[in-house]
mmCIF file of C-alpha atoms in Angstrom:
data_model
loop_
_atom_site.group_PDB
_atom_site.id
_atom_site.type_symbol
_atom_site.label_atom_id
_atom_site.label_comp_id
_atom_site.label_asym_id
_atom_site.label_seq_id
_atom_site.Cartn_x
_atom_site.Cartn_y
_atom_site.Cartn_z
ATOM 1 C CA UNK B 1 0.000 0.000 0.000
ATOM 2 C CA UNK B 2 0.803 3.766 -0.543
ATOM 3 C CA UNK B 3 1.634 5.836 1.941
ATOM 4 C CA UNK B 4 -1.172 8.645 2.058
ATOM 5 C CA UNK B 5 0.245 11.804 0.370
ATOM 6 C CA UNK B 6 -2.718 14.431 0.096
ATOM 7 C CA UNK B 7 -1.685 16.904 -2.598
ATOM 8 C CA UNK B 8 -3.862 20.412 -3.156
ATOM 9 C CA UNK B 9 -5.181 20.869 -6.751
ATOM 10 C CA UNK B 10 -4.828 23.868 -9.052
ATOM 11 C CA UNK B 11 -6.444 23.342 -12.226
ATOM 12 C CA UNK B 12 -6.603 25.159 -15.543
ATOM 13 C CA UNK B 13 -7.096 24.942 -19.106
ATOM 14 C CA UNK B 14 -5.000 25.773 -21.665
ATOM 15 C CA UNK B 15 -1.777 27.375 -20.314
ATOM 16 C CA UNK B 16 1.346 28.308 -22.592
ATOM 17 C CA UNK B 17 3.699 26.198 -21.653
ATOM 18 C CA UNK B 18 6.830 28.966 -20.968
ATOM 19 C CA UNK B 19 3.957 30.942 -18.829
ATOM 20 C CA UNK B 20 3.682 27.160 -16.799
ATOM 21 C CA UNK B 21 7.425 27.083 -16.571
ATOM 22 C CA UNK B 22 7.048 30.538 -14.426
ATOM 23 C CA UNK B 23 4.237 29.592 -12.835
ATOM 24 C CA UNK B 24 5.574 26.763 -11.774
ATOM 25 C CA UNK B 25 9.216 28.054 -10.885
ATOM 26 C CA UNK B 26 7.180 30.463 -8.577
ATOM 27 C CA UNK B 27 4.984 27.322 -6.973
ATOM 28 C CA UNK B 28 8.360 25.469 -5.951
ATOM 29 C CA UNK B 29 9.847 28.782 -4.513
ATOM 30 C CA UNK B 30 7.008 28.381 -2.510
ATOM 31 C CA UNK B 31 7.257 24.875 -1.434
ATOM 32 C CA UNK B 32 10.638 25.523 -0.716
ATOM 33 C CA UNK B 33 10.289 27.962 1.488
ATOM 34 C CA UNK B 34 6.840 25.945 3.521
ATOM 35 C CA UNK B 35 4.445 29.091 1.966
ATOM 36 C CA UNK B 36 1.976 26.127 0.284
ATOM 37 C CA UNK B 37 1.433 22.578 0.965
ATOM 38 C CA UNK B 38 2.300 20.051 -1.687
ATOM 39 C CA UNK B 39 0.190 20.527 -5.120
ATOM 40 C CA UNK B 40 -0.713 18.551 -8.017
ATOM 41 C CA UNK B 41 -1.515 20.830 -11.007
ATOM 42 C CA UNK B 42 -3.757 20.256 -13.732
ATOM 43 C CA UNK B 43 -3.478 21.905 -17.851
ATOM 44 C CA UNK B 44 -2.838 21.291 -20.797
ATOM 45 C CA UNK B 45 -0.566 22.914 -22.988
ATOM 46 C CA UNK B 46 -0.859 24.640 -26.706
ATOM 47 C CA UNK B 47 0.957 22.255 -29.458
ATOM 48 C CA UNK B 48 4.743 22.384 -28.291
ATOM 49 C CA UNK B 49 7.598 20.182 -27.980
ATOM 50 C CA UNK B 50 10.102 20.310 -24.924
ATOM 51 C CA UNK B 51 13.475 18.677 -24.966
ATOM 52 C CA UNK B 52 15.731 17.699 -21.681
ATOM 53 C CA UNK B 53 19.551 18.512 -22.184
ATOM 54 C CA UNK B 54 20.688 14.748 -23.495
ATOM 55 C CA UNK B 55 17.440 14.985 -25.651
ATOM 56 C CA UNK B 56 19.650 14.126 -29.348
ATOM 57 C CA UNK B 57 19.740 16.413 -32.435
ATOM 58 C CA UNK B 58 18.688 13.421 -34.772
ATOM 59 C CA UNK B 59 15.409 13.026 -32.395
ATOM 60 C CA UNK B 60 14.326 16.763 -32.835
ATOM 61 C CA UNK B 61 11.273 17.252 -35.019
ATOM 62 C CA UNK B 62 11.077 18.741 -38.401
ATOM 63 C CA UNK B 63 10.718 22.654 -37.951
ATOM 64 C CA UNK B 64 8.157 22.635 -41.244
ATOM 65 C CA UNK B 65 5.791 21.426 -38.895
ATOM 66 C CA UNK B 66 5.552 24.777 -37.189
ATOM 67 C CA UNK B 67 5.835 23.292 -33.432
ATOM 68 C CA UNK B 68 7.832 25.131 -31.493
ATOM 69 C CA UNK B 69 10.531 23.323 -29.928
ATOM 70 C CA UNK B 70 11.469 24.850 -25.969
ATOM 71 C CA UNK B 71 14.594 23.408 -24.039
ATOM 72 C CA UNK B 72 13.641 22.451 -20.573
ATOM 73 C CA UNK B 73 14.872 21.986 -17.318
ATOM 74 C CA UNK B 74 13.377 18.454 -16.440
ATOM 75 C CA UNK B 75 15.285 14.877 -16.574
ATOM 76 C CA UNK B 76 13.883 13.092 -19.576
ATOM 77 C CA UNK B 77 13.868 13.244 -23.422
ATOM 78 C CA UNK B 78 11.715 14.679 -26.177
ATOM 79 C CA UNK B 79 7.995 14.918 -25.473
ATOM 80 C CA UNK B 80 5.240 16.268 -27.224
ATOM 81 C CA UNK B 81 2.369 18.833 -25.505
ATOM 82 C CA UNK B 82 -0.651 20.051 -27.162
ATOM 83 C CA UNK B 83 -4.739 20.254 -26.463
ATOM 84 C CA UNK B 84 -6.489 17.007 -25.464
ATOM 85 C CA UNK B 85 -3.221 15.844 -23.010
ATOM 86 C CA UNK B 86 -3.522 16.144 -19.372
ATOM 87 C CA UNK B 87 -0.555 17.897 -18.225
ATOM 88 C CA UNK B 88 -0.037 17.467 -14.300
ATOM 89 C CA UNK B 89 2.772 19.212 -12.731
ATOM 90 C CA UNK B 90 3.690 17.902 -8.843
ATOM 91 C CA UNK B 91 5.154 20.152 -6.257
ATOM 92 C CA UNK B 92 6.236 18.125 -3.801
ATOM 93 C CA UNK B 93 8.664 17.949 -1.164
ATOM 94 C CA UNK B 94 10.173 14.747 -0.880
ATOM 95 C CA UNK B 95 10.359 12.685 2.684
ATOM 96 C CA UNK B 96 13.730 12.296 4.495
ATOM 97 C CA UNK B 97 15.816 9.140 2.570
ATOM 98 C CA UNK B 98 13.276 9.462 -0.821
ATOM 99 C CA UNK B 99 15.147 10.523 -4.101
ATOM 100 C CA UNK B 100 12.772 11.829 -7.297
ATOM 101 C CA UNK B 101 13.410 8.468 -8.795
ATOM 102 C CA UNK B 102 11.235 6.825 -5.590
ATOM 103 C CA UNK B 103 8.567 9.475 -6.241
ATOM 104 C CA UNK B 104 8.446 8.838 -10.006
ATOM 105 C CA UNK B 105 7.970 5.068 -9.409
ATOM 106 C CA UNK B 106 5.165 6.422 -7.024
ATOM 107 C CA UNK B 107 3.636 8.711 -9.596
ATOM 108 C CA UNK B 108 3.809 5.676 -11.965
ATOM 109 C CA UNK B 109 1.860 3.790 -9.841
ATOM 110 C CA UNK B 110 -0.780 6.246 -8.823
ATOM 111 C CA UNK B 111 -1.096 6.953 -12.920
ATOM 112 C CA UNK B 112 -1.722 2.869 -13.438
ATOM 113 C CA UNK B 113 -4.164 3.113 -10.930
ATOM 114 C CA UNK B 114 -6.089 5.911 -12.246
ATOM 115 C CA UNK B 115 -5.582 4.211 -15.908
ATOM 116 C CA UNK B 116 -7.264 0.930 -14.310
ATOM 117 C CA UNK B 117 -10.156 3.257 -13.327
ATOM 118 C CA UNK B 118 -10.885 4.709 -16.653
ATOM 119 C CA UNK B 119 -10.805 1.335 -18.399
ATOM 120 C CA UNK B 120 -7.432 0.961 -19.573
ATOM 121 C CA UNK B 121 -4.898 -1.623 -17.595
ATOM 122 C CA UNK B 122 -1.526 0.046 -17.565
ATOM 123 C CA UNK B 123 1.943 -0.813 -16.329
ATOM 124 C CA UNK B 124 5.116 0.796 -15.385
ATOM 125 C CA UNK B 125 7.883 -1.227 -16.355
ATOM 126 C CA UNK B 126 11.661 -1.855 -14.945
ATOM 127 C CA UNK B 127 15.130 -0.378 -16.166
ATOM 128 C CA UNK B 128 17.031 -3.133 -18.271
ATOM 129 C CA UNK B 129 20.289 -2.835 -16.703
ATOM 130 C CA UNK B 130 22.713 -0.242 -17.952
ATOM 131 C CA UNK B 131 19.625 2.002 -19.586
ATOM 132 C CA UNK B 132 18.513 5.134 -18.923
ATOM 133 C CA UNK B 133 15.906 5.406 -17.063
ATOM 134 C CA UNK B 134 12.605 3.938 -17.956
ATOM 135 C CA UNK B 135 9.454 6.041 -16.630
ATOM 136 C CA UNK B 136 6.385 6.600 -18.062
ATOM 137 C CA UNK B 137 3.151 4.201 -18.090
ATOM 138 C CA UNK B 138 2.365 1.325 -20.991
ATOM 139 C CA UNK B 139 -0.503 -0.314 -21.895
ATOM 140 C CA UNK B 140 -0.701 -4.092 -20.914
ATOM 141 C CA UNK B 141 -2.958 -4.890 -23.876
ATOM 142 C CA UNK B 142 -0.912 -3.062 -26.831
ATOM 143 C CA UNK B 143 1.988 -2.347 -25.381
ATOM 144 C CA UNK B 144 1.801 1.125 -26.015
ATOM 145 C CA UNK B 145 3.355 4.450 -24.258
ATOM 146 C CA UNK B 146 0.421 6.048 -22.563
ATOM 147 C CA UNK B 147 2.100 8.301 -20.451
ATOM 148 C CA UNK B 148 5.223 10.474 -20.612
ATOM 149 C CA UNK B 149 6.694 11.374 -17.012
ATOM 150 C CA UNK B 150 10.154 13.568 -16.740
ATOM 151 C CA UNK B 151 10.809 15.445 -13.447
ATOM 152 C CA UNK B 152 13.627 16.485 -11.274
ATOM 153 C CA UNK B 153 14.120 17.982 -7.534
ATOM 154 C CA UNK B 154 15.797 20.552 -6.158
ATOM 155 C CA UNK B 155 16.085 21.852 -2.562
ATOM 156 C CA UNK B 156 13.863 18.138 -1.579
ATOM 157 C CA UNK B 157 10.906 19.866 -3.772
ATOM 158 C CA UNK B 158 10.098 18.305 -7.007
ATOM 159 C CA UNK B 159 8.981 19.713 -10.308
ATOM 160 C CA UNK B 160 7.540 19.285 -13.857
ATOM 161 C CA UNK B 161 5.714 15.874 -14.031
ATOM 162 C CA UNK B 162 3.581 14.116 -15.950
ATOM 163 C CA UNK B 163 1.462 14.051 -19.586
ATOM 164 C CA UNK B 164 -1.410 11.619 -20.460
ATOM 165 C CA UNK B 165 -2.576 10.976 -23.538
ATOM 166 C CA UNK B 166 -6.511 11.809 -23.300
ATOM 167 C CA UNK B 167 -8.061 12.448 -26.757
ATOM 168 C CA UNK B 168 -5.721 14.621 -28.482
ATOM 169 C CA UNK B 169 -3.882 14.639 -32.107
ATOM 170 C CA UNK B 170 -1.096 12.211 -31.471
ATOM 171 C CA UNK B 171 -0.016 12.232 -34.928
ATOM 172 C CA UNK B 172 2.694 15.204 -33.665
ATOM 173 C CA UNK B 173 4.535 12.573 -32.411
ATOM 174 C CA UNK B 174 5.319 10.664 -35.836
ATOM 175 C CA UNK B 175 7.395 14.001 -36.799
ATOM 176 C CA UNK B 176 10.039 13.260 -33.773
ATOM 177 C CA UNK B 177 11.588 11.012 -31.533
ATOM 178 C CA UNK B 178 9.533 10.646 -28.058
ATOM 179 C CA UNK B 179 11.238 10.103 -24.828
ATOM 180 C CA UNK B 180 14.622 9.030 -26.898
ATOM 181 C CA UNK B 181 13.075 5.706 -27.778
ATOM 182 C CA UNK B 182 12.777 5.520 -31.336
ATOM 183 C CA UNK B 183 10.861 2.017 -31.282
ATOM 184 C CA UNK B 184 8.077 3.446 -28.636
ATOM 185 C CA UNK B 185 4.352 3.896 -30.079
ATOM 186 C CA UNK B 186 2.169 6.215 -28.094
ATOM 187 C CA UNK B 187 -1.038 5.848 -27.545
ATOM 188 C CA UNK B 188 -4.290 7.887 -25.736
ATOM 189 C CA UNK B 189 -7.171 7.059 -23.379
ATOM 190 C CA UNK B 190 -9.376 7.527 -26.734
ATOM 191 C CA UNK B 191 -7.460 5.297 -29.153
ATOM 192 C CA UNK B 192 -7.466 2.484 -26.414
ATOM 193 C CA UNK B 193 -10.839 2.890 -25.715
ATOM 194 C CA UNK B 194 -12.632 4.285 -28.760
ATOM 195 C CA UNK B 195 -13.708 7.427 -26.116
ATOM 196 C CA UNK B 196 -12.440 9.286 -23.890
ATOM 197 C CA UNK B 197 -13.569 12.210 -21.405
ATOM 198 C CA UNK B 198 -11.268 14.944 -20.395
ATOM 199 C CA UNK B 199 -13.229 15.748 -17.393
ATOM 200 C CA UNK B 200 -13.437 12.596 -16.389
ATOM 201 C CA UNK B 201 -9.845 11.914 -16.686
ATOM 202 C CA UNK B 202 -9.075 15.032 -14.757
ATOM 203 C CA UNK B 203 -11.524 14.028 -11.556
ATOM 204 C CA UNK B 204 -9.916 10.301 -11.254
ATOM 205 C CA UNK B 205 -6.329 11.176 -11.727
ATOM 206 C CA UNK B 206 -6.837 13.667 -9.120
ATOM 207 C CA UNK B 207 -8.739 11.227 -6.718
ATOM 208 C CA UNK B 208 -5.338 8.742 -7.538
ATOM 209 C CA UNK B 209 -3.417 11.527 -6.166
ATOM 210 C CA UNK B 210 -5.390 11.861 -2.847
ATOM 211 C CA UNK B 211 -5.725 16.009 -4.543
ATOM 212 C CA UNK B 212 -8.703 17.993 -3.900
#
């Protein structure tokens, strides 16, 4: 069992995603310093793609497709942001002895959970030895990358997080190389399922959180 982590929720709609980055550098300042409680937020983000530093030349996207491309400050490779993705960013500061890599295994499983909920079984899966780090959540029936997750911590207070596939375009991610696997196949809740309901997707992710 989890241990109980109650997060608070912000939530919004469409938020450009440099205006987030602020936002959120301004939210950790804050958890830093004990001035809010740990918080899960909820957007999504206009079409954009955002690259970690190892994220490889050869895996950028074609600039005729008019994405922008942002560098950011998370662990992780290439992902791809746009309407119809849940975006959730977690503030949180970690216990005594946890690294981010515990939390993202947490996050992981809280995701799976919430996945199980809305009618698609999920997974996390394990590092192969001498990999980079595997995070994110797969589908057990296709096998299919359902979630991207890339965060990092500083001062014990994480940041950045995670993106779900809901019912957006996913054919972005054909034009580039996601999370610096260029065998993975993403996937949404809608292209699992045949439907899919932001809404509802917001209220059980944040219920798999413990954020209200």
């Amino acid at each position: 069992m989890m241990r109980q982590r109650p997060l608070t929720l912000v939530q919004d709609e469409l938020v450009d995603y440099e205006k987030a980055m602020e936002r959120m550098d301004a939210l950790v300042a804050e958890r830093q310093d004990d001035a809010r409680p740990d918080t899960l937020w909820l957007l999504s983000h206009p079409p954009v793609f955002t690259i970690g530093k190892r994220t490889l030349e050869t895996h950028l996207p074609d600039p005729s497709a008019g994405i922008p491309v942002v560098p950011t400050g998370r662990g992780g490779q290439l992902t791809y942001h746009g309407p119809g993705q849940l975006v959730g960013y977690l503030i949180v500061k970690l216990r005594t002895g946890e690294g981010v890599v515990d939390y993202i295994r947490e996050v992981e499983l809280r995701l799976v959970e919430a996945l199980a909920k809305l009618g698609v079984p999920a997974e996390r899966r394990d590092t192969p030895p001498g990999s980079e780090l595997l995070t994110g959540v797969w589908t057990r029936d296709t096998g299919r990358k359902i979630v991207s997750i890339g965060m990092r911590s500083s001062r014990s207070v994480t940041s950045h997080g995670f993106a779900l596939n809901v019912d957006g375009d996913l054919t972005p991610w054909d034009l580039a190389v996601p999370c610096g696997m260029p065998d993975v196949e993403m996937t949404s809740i809608a292209r699992e399922l045949g439907r899919a309901s932001m809404e509802e997707t917001r209220r059980v992710v944040a219920a798999a959180f413990e954020a209200s």
